[in-house]
PDB file of C-alpha atoms in Angstrom:
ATOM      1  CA  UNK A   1     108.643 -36.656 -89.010  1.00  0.00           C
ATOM      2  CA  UNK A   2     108.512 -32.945 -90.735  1.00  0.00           C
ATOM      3  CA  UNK A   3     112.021 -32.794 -91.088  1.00  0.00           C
ATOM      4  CA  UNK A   4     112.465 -36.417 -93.099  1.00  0.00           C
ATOM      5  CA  UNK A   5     108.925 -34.750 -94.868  1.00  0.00           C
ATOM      6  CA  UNK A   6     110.973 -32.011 -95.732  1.00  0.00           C
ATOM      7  CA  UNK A   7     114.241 -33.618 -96.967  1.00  0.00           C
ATOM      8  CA  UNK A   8     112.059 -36.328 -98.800  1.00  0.00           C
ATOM      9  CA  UNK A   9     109.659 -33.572-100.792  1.00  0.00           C
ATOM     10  CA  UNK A  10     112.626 -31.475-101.688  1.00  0.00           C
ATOM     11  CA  UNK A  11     114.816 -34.692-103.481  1.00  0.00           C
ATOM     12  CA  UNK A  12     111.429 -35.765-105.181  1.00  0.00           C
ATOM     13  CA  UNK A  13     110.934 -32.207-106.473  1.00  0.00           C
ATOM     14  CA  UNK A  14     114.445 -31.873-107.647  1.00  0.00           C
ATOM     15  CA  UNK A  15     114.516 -35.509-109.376  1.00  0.00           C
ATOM     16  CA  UNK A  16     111.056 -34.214-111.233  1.00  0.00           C
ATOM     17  CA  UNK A  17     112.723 -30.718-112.301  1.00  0.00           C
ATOM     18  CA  UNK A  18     115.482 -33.455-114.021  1.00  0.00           C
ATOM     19  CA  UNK A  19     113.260 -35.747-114.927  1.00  0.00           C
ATOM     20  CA  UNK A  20     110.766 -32.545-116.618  1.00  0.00           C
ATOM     21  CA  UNK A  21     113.623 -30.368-117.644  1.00  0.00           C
ATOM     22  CA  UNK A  22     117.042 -32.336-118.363  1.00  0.00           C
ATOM     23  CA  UNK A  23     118.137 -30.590-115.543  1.00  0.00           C
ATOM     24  CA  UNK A  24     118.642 -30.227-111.984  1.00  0.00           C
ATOM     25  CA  UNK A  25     117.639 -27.108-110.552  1.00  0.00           C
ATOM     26  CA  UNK A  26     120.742 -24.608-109.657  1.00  0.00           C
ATOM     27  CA  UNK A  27     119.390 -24.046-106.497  1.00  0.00           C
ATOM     28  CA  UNK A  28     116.630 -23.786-103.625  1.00  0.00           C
ATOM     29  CA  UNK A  29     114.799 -20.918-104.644  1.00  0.00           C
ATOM     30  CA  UNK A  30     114.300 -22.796-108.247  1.00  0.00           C
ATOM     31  CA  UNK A  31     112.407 -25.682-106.586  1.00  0.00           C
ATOM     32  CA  UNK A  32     110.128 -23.187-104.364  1.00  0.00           C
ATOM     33  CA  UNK A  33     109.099 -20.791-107.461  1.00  0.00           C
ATOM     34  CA  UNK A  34     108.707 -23.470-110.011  1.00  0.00           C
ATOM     35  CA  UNK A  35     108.099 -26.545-108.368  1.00  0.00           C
ATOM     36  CA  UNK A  36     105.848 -25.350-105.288  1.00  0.00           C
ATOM     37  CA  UNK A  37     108.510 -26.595-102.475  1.00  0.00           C
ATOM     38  CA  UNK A  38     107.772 -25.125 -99.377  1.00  0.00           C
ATOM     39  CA  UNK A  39     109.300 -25.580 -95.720  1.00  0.00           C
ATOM     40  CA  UNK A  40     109.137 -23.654 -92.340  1.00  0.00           C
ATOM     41  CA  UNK A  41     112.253 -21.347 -92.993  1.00  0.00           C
ATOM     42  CA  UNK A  42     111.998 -20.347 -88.970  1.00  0.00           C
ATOM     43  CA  UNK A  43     112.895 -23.741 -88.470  1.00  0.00           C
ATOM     44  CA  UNK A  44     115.314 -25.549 -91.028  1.00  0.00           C
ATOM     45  CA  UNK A  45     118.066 -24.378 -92.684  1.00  0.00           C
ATOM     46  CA  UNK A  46     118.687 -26.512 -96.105  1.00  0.00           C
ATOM     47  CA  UNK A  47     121.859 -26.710 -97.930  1.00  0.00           C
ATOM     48  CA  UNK A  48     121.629 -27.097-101.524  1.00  0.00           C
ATOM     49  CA  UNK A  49     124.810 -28.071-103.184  1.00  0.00           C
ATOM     50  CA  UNK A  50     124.647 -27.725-107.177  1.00  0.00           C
ATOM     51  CA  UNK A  51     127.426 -29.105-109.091  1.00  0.00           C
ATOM     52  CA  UNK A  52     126.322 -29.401-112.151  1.00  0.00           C
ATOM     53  CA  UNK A  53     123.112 -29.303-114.160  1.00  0.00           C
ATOM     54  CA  UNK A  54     123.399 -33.259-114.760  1.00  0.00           C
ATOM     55  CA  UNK A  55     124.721 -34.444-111.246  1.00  0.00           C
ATOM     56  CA  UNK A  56     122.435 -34.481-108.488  1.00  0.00           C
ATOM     57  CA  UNK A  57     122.632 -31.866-106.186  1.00  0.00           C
ATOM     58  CA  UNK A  58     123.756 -32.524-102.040  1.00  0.00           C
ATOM     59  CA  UNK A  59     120.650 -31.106-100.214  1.00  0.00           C
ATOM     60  CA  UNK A  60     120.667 -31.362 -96.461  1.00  0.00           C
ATOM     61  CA  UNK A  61     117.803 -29.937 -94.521  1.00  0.00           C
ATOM     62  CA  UNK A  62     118.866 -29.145 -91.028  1.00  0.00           C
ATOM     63  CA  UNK A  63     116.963 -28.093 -87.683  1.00  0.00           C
ATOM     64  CA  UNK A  64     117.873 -24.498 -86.685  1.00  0.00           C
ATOM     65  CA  UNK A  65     119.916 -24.234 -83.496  1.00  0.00           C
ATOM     66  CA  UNK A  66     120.280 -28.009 -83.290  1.00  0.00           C
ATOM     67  CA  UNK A  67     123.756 -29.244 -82.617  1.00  0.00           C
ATOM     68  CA  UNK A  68     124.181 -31.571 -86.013  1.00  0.00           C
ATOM     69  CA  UNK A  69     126.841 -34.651 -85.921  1.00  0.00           C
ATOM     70  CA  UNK A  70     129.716 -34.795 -88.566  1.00  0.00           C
TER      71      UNK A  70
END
């Protein structure tokens, strides 16, 4: 349950930052400074993949030492 939490409060803040800004945020750090995302950085690892400003970013929020499936 925390991780989809987690994956589900970062996409909503970064689709607000766009919706707000224009924008999408260029990374991570942008959505925890600005946009008061925090997680449990002991436990999940999260890949933020920007692109481009205007495309939606890839974010994956992974469990630390879990084995993941491709």
């Amino acid at each position: 349950k925390s991780l989809e939490a987690t994956r589900r409060a970062i996409n909503r803040a970064a689709v607000s930052c766009y919706a707000i800004e224009g924008r999408y945020p260029p990374d991570i750090s942008y959505l925890e400074e600005h946009y008061g995302v925090t997680y449990d950085h002991d436990r999940y690892i999260v890949s933020y993949e920007a692109f481009a400003s205007n495309i939606r970013p890839v974010i994956q929020v992974l469990v630390k030492g879990e084995k993941q499936l491709s």
